[in-house]
Structures are given as structure tokens and as C-alpha cells.
PDB file of C-alpha atoms in Angstrom:
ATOM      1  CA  UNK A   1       3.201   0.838 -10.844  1.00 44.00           C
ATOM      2  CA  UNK A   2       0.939   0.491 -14.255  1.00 46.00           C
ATOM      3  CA  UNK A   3      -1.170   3.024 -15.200  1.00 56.00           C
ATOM      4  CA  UNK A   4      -4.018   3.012 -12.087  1.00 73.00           C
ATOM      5  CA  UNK A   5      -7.516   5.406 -12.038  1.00 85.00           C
ATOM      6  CA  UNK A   6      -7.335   8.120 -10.327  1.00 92.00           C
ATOM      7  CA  UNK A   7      -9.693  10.514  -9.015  1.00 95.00           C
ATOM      8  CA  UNK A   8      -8.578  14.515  -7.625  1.00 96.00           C
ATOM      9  CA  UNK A   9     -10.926  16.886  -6.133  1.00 96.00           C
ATOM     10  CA  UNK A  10      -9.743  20.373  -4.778  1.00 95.00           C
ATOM     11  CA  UNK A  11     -11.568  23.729  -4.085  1.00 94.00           C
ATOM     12  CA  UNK A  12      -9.764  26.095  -6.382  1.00 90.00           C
ATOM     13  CA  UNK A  13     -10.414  27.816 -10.285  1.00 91.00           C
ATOM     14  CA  UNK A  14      -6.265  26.438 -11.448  1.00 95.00           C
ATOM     15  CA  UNK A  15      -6.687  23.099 -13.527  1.00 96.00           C
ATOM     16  CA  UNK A  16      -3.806  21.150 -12.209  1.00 96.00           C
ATOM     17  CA  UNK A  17      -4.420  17.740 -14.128  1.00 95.00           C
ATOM     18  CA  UNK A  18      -1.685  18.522 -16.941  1.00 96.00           C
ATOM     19  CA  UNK A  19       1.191  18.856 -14.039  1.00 97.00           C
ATOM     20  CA  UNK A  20      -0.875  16.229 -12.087  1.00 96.00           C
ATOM     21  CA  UNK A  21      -0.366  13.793 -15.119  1.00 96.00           C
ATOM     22  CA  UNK A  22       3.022  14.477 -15.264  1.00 96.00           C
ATOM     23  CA  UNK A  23       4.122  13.986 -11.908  1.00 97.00           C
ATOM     24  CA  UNK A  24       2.432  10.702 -11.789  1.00 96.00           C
ATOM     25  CA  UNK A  25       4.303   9.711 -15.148  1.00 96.00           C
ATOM     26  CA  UNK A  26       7.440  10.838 -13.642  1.00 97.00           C
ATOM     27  CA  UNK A  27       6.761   9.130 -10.751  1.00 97.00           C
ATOM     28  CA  UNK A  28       6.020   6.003 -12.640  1.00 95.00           C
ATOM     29  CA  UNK A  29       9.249   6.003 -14.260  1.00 96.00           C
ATOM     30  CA  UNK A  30      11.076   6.043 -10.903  1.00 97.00           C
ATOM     31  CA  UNK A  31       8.861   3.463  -8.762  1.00 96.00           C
ATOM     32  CA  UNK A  32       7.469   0.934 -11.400  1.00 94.00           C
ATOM     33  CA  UNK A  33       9.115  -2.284 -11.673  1.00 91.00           C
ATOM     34  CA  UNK A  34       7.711  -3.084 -14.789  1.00 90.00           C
ATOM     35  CA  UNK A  35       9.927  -0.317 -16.574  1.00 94.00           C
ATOM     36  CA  UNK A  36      13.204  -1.491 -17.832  1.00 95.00           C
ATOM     37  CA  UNK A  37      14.854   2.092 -17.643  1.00 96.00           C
ATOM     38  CA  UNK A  38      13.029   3.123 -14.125  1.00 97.00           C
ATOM     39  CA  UNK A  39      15.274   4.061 -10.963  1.00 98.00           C
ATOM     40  CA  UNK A  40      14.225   1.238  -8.885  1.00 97.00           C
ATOM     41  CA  UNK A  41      15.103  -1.107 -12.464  1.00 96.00           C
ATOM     42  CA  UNK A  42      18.070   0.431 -12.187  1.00 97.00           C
ATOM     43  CA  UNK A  43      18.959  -0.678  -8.904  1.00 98.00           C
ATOM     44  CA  UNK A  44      17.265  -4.271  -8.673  1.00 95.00           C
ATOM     45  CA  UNK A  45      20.240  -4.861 -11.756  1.00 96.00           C
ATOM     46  CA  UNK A  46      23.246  -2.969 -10.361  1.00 97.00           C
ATOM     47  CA  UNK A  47      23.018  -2.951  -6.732  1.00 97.00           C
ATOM     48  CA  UNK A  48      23.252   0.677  -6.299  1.00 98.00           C
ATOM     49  CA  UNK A  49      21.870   3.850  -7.355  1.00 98.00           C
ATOM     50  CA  UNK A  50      21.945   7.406  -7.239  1.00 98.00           C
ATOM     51  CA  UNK A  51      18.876   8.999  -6.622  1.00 98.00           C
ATOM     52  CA  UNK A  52      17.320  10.897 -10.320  1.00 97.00           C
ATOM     53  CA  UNK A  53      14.653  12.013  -9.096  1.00 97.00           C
ATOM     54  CA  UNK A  54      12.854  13.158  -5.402  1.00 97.00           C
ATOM     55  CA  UNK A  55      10.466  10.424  -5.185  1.00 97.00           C
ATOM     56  CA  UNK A  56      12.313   6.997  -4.463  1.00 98.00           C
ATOM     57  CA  UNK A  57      14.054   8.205  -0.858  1.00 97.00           C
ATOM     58  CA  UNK A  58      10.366   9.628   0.909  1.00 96.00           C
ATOM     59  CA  UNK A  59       9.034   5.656  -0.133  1.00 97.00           C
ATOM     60  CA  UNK A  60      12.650   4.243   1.418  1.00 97.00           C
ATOM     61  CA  UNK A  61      12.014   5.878   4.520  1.00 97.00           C
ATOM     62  CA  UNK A  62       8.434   5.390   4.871  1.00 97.00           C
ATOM     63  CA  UNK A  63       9.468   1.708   4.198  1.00 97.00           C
ATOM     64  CA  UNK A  64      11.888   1.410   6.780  1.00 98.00           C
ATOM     65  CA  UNK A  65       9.569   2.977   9.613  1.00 97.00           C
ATOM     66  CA  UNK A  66       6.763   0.530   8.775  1.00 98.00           C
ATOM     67  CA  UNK A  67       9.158  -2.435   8.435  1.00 98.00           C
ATOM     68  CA  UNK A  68      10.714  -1.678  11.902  1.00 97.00           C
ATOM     69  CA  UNK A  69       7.412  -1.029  13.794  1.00 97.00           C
ATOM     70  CA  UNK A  70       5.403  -3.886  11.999  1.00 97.00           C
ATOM     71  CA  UNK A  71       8.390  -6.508  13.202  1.00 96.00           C
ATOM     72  CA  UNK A  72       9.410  -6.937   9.227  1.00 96.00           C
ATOM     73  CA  UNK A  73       5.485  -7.740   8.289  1.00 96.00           C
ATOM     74  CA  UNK A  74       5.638  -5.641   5.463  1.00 96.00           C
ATOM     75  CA  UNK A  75       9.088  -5.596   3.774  1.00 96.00           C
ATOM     76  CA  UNK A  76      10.079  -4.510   0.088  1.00 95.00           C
ATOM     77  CA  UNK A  77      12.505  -6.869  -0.861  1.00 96.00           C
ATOM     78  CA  UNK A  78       9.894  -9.424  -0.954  1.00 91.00           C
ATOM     79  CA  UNK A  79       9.889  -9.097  -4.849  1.00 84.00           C
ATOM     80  CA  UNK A  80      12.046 -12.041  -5.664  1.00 86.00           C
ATOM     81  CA  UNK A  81       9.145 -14.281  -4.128  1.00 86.00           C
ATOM     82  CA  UNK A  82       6.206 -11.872  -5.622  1.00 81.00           C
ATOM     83  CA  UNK A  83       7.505 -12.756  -8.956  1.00 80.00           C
ATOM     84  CA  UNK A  84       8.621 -16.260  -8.263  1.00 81.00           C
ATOM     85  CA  UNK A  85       4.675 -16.831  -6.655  1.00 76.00           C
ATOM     86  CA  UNK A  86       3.502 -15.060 -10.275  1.00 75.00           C
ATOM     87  CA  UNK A  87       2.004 -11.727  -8.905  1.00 71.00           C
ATOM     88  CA  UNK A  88       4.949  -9.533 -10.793  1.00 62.00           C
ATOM     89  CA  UNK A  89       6.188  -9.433 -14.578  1.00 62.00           C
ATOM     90  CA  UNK A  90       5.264 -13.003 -15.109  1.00 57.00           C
ATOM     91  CA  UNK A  91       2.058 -14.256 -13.814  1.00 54.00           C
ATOM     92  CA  UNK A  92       2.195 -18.001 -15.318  1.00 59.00           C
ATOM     93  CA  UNK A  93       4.967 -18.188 -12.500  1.00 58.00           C
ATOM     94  CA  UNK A  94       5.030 -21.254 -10.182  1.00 62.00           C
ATOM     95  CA  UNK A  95       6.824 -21.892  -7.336  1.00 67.00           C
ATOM     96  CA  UNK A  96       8.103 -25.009  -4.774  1.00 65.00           C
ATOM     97  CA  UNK A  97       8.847 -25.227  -1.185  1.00 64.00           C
ATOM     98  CA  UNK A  98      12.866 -25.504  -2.276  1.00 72.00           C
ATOM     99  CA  UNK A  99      12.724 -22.495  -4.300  1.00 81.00           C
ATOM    100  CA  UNK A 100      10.935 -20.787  -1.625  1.00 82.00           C
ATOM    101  CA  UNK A 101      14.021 -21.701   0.957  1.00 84.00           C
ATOM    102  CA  UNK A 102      16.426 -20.614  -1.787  1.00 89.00           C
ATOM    103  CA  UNK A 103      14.788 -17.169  -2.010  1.00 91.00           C
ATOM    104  CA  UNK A 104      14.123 -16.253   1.534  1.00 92.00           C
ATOM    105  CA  UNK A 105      18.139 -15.122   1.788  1.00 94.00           C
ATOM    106  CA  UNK A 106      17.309 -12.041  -0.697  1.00 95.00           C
ATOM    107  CA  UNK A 107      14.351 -10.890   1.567  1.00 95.00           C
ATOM    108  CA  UNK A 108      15.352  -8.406   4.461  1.00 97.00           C
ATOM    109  CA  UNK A 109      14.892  -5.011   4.433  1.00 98.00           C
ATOM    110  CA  UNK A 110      17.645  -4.454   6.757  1.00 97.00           C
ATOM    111  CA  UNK A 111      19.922  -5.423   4.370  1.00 97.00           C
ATOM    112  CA  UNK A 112      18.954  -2.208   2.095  1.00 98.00           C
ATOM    113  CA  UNK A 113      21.518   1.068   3.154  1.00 98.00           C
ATOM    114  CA  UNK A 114      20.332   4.319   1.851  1.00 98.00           C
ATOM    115  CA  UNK A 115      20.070   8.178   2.688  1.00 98.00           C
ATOM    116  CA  UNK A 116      19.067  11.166   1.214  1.00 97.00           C
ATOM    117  CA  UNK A 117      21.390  10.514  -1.988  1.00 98.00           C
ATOM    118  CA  UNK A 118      21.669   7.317  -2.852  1.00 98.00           C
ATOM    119  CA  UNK A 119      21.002   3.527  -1.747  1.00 98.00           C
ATOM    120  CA  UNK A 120      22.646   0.404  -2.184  1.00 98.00           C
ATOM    121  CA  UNK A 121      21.429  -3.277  -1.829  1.00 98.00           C
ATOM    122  CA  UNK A 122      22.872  -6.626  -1.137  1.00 97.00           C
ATOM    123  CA  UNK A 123      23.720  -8.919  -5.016  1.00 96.00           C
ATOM    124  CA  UNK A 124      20.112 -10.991  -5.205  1.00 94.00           C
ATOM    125  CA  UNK A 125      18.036  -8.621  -3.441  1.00 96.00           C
ATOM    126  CA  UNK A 126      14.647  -6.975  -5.665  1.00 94.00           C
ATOM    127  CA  UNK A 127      12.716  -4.357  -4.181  1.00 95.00           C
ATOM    128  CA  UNK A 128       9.208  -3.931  -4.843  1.00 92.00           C
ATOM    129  CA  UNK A 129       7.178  -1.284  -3.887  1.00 94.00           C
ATOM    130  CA  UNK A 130       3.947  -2.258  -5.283  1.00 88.00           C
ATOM    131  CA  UNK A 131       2.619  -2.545  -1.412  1.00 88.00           C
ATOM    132  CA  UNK A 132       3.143   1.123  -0.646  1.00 92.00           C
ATOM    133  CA  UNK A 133       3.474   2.901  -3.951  1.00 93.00           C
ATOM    134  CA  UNK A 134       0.090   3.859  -4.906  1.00 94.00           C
ATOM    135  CA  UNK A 135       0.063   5.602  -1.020  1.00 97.00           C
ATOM    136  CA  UNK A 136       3.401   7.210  -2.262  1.00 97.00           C
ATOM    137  CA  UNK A 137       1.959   9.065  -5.121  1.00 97.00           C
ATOM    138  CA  UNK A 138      -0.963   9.985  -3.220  1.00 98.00           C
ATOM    139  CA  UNK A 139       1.672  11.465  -1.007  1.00 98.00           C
ATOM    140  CA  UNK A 140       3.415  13.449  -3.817  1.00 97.00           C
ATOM    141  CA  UNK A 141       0.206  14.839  -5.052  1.00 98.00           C
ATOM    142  CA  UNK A 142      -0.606  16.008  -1.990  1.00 97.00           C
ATOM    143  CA  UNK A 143       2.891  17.589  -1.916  1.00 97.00           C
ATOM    144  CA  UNK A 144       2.034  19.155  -5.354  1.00 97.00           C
ATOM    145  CA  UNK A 145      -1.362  20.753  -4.028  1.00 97.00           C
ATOM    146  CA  UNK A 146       0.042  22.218  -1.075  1.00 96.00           C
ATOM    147  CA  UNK A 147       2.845  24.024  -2.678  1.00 96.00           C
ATOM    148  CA  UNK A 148      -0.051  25.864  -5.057  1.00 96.00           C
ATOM    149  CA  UNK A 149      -1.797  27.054  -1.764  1.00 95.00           C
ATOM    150  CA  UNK A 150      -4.565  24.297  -2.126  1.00 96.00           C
ATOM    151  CA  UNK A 151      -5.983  23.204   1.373  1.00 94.00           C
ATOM    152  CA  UNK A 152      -9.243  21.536   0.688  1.00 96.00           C
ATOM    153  CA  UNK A 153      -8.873  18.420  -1.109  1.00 97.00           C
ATOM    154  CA  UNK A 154      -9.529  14.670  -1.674  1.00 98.00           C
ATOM    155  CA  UNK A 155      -6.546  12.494  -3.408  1.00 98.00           C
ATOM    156  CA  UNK A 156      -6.962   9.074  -4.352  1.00 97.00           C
ATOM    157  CA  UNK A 157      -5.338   6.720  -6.509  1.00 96.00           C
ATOM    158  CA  UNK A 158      -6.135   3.209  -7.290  1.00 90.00           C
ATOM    159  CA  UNK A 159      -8.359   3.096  -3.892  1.00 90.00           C
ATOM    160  CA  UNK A 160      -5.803   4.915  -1.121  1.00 96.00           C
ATOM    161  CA  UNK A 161      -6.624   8.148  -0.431  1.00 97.00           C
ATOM    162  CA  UNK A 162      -5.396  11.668   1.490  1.00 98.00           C
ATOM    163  CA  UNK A 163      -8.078  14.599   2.589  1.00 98.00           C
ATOM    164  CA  UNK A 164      -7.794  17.621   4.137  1.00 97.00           C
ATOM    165  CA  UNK A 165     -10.185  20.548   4.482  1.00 96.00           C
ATOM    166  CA  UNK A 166     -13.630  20.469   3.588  1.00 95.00           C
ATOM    167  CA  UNK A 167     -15.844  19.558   0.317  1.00 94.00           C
ATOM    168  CA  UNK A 168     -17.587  22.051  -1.594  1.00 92.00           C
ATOM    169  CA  UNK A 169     -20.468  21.646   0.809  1.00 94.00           C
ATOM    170  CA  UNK A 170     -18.441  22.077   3.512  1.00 94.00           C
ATOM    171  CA  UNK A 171     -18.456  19.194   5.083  1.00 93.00           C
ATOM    172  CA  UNK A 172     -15.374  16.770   5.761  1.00 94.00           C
ATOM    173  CA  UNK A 173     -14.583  14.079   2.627  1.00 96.00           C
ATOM    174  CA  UNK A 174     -17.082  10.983   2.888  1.00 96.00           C
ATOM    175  CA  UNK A 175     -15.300   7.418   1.729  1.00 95.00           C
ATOM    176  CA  UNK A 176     -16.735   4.645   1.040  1.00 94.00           C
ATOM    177  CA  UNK A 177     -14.921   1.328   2.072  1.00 94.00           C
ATOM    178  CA  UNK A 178     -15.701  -1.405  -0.449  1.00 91.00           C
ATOM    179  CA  UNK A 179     -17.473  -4.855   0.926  1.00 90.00           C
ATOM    180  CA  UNK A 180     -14.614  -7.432   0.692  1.00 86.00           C
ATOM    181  CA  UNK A 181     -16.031 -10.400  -1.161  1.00 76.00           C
ATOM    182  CA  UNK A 182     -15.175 -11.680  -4.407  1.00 64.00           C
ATOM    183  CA  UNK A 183     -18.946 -11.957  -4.928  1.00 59.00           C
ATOM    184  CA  UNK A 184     -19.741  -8.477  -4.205  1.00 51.00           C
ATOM    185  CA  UNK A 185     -20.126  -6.321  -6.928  1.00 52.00           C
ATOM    186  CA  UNK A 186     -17.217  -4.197  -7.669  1.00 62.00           C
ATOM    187  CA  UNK A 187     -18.660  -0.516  -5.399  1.00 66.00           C
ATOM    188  CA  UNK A 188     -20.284  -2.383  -2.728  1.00 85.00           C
ATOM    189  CA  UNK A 189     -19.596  -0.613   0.281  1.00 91.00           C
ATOM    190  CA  UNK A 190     -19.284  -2.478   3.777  1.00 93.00           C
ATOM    191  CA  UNK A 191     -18.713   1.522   5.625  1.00 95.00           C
ATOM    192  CA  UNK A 192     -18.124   4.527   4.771  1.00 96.00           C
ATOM    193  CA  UNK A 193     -15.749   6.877   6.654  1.00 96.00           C
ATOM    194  CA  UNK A 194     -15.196  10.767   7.128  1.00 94.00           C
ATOM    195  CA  UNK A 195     -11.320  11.708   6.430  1.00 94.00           C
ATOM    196  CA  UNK A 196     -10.155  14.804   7.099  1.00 90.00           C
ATOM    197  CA  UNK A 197      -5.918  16.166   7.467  1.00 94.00           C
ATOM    198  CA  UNK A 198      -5.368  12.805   6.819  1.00 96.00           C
ATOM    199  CA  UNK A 199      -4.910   9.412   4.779  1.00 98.00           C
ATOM    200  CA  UNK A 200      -6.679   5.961   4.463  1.00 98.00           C
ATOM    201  CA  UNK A 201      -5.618   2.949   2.787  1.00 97.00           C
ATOM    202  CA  UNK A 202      -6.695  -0.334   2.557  1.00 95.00           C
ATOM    203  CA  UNK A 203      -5.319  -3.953   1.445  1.00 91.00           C
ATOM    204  CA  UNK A 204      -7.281  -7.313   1.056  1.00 85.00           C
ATOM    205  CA  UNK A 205      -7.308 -10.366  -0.524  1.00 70.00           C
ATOM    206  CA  UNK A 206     -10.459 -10.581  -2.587  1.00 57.00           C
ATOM    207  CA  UNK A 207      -9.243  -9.526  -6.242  1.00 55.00           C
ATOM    208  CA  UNK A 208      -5.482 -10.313  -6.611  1.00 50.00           C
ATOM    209  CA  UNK A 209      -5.283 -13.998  -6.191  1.00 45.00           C
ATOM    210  CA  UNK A 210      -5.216 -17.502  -8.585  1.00 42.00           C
ATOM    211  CA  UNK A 211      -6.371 -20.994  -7.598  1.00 51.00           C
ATOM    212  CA  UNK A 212      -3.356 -23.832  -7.850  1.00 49.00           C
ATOM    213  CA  UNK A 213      -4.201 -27.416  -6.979  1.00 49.00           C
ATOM    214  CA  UNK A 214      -8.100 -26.512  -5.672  1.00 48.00           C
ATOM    215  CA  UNK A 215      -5.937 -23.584  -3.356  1.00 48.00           C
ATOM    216  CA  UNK A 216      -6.847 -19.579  -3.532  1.00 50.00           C
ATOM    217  CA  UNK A 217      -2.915 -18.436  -4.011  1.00 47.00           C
ATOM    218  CA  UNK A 218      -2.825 -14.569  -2.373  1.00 53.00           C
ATOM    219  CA  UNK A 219      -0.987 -11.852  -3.637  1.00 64.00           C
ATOM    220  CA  UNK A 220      -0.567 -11.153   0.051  1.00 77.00           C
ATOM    221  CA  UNK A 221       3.060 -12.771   0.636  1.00 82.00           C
ATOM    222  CA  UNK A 222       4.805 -13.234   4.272  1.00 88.00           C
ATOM    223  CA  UNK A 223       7.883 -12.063   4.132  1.00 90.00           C
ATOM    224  CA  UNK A 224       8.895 -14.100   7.126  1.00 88.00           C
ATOM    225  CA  UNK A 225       8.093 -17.271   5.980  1.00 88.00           C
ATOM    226  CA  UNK A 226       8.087 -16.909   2.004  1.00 85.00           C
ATOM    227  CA  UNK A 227       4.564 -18.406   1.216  1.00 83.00           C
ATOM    228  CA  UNK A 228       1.101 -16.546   0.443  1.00 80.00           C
ATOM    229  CA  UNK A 229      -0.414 -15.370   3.866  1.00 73.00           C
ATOM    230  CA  UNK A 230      -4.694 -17.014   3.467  1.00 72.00           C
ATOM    231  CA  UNK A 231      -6.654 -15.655   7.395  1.00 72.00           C
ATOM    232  CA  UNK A 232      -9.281 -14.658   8.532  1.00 84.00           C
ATOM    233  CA  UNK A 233      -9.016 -11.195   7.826  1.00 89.00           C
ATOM    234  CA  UNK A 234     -10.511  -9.612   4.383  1.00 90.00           C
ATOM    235  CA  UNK A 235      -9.448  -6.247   4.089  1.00 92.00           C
ATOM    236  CA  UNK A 236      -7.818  -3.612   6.555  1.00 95.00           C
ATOM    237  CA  UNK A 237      -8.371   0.105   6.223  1.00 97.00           C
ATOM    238  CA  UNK A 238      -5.537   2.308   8.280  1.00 98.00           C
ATOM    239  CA  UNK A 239      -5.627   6.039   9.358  1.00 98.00           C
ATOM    240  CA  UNK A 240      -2.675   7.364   9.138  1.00 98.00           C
ATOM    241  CA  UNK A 241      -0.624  10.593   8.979  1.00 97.00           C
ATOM    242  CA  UNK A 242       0.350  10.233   5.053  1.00 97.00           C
ATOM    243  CA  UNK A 243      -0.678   7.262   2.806  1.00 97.00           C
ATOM    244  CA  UNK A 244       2.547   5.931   2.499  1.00 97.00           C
ATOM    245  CA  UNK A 245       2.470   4.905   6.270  1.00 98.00           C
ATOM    246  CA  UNK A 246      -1.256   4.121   5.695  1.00 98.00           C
ATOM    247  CA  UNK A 247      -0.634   1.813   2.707  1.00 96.00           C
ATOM    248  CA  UNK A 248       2.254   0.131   4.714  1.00 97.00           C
ATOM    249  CA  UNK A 249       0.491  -0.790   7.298  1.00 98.00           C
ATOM    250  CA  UNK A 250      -2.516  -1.937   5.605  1.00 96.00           C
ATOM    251  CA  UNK A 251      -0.313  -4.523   4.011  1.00 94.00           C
ATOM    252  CA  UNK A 252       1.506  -5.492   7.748  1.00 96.00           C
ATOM    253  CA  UNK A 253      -2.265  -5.832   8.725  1.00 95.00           C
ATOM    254  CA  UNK A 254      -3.095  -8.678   6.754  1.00 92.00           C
ATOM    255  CA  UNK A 255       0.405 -10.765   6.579  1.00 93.00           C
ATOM    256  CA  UNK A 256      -0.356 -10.425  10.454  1.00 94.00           C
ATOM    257  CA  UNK A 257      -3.609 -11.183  11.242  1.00 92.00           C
ATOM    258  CA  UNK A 258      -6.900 -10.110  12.436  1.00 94.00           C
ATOM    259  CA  UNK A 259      -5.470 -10.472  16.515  1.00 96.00           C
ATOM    260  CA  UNK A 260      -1.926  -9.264  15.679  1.00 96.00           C
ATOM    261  CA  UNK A 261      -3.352  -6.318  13.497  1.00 97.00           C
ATOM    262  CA  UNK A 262      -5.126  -5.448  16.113  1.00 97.00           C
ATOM    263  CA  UNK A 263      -1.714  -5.363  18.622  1.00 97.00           C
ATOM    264  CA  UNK A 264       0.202  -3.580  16.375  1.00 97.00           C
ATOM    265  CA  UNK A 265      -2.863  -0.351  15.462  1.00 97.00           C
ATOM    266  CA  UNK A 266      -3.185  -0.311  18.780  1.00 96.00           C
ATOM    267  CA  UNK A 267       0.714   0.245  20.244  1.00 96.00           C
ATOM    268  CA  UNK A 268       1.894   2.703  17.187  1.00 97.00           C
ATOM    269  CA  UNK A 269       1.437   6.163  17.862  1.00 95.00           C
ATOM    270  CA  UNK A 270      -0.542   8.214  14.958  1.00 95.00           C
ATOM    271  CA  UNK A 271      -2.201   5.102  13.063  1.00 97.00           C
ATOM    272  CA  UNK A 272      -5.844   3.568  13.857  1.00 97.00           C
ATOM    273  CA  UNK A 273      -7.675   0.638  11.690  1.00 97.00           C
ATOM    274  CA  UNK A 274     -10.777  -0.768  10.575  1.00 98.00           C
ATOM    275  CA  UNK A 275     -10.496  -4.666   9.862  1.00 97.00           C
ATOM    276  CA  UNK A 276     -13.133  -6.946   8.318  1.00 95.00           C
ATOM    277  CA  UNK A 277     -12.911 -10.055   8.349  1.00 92.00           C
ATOM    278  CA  UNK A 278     -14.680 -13.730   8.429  1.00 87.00           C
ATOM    279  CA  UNK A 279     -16.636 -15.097  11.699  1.00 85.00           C
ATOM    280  CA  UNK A 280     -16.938 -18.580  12.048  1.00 82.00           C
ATOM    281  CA  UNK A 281     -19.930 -19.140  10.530  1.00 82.00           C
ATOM    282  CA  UNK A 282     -19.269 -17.906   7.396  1.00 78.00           C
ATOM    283  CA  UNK A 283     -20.320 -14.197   7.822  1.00 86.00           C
ATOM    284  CA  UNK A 284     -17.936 -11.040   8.379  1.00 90.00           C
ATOM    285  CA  UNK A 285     -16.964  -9.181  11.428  1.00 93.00           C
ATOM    286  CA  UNK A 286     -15.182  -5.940  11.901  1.00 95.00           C
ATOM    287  CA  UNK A 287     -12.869  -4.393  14.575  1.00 97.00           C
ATOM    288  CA  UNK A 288     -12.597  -0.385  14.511  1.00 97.00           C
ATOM    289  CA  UNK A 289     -10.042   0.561  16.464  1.00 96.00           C
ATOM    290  CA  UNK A 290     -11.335   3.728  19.494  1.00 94.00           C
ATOM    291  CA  UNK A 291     -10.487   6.717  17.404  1.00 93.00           C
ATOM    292  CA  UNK A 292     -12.333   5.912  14.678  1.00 94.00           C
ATOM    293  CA  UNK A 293     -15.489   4.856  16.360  1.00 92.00           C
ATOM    294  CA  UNK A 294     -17.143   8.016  15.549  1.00 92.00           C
ATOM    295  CA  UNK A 295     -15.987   8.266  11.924  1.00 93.00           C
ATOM    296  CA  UNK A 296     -17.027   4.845  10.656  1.00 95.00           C
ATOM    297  CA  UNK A 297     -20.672   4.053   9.818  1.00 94.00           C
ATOM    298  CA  UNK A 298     -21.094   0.352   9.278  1.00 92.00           C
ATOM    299  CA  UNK A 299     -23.621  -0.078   6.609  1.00 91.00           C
ATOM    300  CA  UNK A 300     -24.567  -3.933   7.064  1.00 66.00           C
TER     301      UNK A 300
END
């Protein structure tokens, strides 16, 4: 993960940003692919690691519950075809249906082995965290707050975000959810939402893509069939208990689908959704799933 904006609110006189900045620096250098001498560097080259640092086995195990529950929908080792498809290190990157076929053995996140300590991976495998990671440091910041007896605060990085308590004015966190259109200018807002004791994040297709051959190319990437995932769906918000979850699913929600989203908020325990996405005749839609019908204003 690159250096991403963040922004931390909290009711309390201790200025945490110095430890703040640290932890997300030290985070950085265990998560972020695009350091040679990170942990997760360190294990896409030798196949094993032991873990330097707390951060990489709470995103491991996140991971795995979202993987399992989301039928493999969101999966980690995707990162041989995220860089193949030009969306990692290299972004002139092109691919072909054969290479496609040839990478689709190193994708399975059942293949990764790992506990508290340590984890291990098959030879050819590259995990890639980029789907979950910015909910993962949301996740440790909250972690950081907690321990210094803060309980009223609003975490977000790069556009996921954790809440608990109540703002200065004492009313629970407003969020804004941004319209998802390439058009729209960037702040928009399609809804906003009230979070409180707990975490939001949302995925969608509007800003990460490239055109090949007349085609928008998403960074979105199914990692059931290898190739860039283009539906109906726009963007997908998800409630969840921590924003690692929340980010995780988010991503599930649009490899799957606006009617398979839907399935899958609906039958796990603890997460809810808000989905936008296109109606036929060219205008959007949105699905909000029970819980959250009184916590979502829709502002179009």
C-alpha cells in the first residue's frame, strides 16, 4: 500500500498523529507489495515467512473468513493476474487468454497455510492485499486508539472507514458515500450514512480501470475465472464489524454481482450493504440491505 490520505478524528486533548504516522509506516513496510524489503515481499520470493511484525496474521485471517464465506470471490493470491492485467508494479502490462490459463494454477487461497507465527505458500503463488489493506490499517488504528482510552472516534483511510462513539456535537459520525460515475466530480455524494461501533467500506469500478481495444479493463479481477469482472453494479458499501471484513466483502460484492451480492449480505451474520448500480436505461439503482434502511439517506 502507497502512501494514501488519511483523515483521524477523536474526542481527546493527546495528539496521536506522530505514533499514528508511524504505525501506518510500519504497517506499510509489512503489507505493501511495492516494497522490495516488506514482509509480504519477503514471502511472495521465498515461500515462507516468519511473522516481524503484528500486522500481517489479523489481514491472513480476516482473508481467510471472507474467502470462505464469499465462495473464493475475493481471494489474495490473485496478484499474479493483478500484475499480469497491469493494475500492480507495472501498469503497461498486457495480458492473453493463454497466459490467463497459465496463471489461474497460482490463484487459491486455500493453498496459503499460516497461524499465529508464521505462513507458508505454494512456489508461484503472490499475495496481494491491496483489496483489504487499507480496511486493515483502519483496523490497527483503531487498535491504537483504544489502547489510549479513546472511545469516540472516526478512522478513515483512503475512503474505508471505522466509528465509534459520538462527534463533538454528539451526534453519531455522518459519511458521505461518493456518486459512482466517472463523470461525477470527485466528492459527489450518491448517500450519506450514520456509522457508529462500526466500519464501512466500499469498492467500485469507476477510477481504477484502462481502455484496451475500445474495452474499459477493471481493476476488479475474478479470481475464479482470471479476467476483469465489468456488471452492473458500480460501487458496494458494507457494514461490518471491523473494516478488514468490510473491505473484503466490498470487493466479493462486485466480482459477484448486483443479485449474488445481494445473496451473500443477506446469509452472513454481522455484515449489511448498500449497492449502486446501473438500471437498464442508463440510470442507477440501489439496494440497501434491512438494517441499514434507517441509516442511509439517498440524496438523488
Amino acid at each position: 500500500m502507497g502512501p494514501i490520505p488519511y483523515s483521524i478524528k477523536y474526542l481527546g486533548e493527546v495528539n496521536y498523529q506522530q505514533e499514528i504516522d508511524s504505525l501506518l509506516i510500519a504497517f506499510n513496510q509489512s503489507l505493501s507489495t511495492y516494497l522490495d524489503d516488506s514482509e509480504i515481499s519477503e514471502l511472495n520470493r521465498l515461500d515462507s515467512l516468519v511473522f516481524r511484525s503484528s500486522y500481517f496474521f489479523p489481514v491472513l485471517k480476516g482473508s481467510q473468513e471472507v474467502y470462505e464465506n464469499s465462495e473464493g470471490a475475493f481471494d489474495p493470491t490473485v496478484g499474479p493476474l493483478v500484475n499480469a492485467w497491469g493494475f500492480g508494479k507495472n501498469k503497461d502490462a498486457r495480458i492473453d487468454s493463454l497466459q490467463v490459463d497459465s496463471l489461474l494454477q497460482f490463484v487459491g487461497f486455500d493453498q496459503i497455510r499460516f497461524d499465529e507465527n508464521q505462513v507458508q505458500k505454494p512456489a508461484g503463488f503472490y499475495l496481494d492485499f491491496s483489496a483489504s489493506a487499507k480496511g486493515a490499517a483502519v483496523d490497527e488504528v483503531v487498535r491504537f486508539l483504544s489502547t489510549r482510552g479513546v472511545d469516540c472516534w472516526m478512522v478513515e483511510i483512503g475512503g474505508e472507514v471505522a466509528c465509534a462513539g459520538l462527534n463533538d456535537s454528539g451526534k453519531a459520525w455522518k459519511i458521505g458515500i461518493q456518486k459512482p460515475t466517472r463523470e461525477a466530480e470527485y466528492g459527489e455524494m450518491f448517500a450519506t450514512t450514520y456509522v457508529k461501533d462500526q466500519a464501512m467500506a466500499t469498492s467500485g469500478n469507476y477510477r481504477n480501470y484502462y481502455e484496451m481495444d475500445g474495452a474499459m479493463v477493471s481493476h476488479t479481477l475474478n479470481p475464479r475465472t482470471g479476467y476483469p469482472e465489468v456488471r452492473s453494479i458500480l460501487s458496494a458499501s458494507v457494514f461490518a464489524e471491523n473494516c478488514t471484513l468490510a473491505d473484503g466483502y466490498a470487493t466479493a460484492c462486485m466480482v459477484k454481482g448486483v443479485e449474488e451480492a445481494i445473496e451473500m449480505i443477506e446469509k452472513i451474520e454481522g455484515i449489511d450493504g448498500f449497492l449502486i448500480y446501473s438500471d437498464p436505461e442508463g440510470g442507477m439503482d440501489y439496494y440497501v440491505s434491512p438494517n441499514l434502511r434507517k441509516q442511509i439517506e439517498v440524496l438523488n
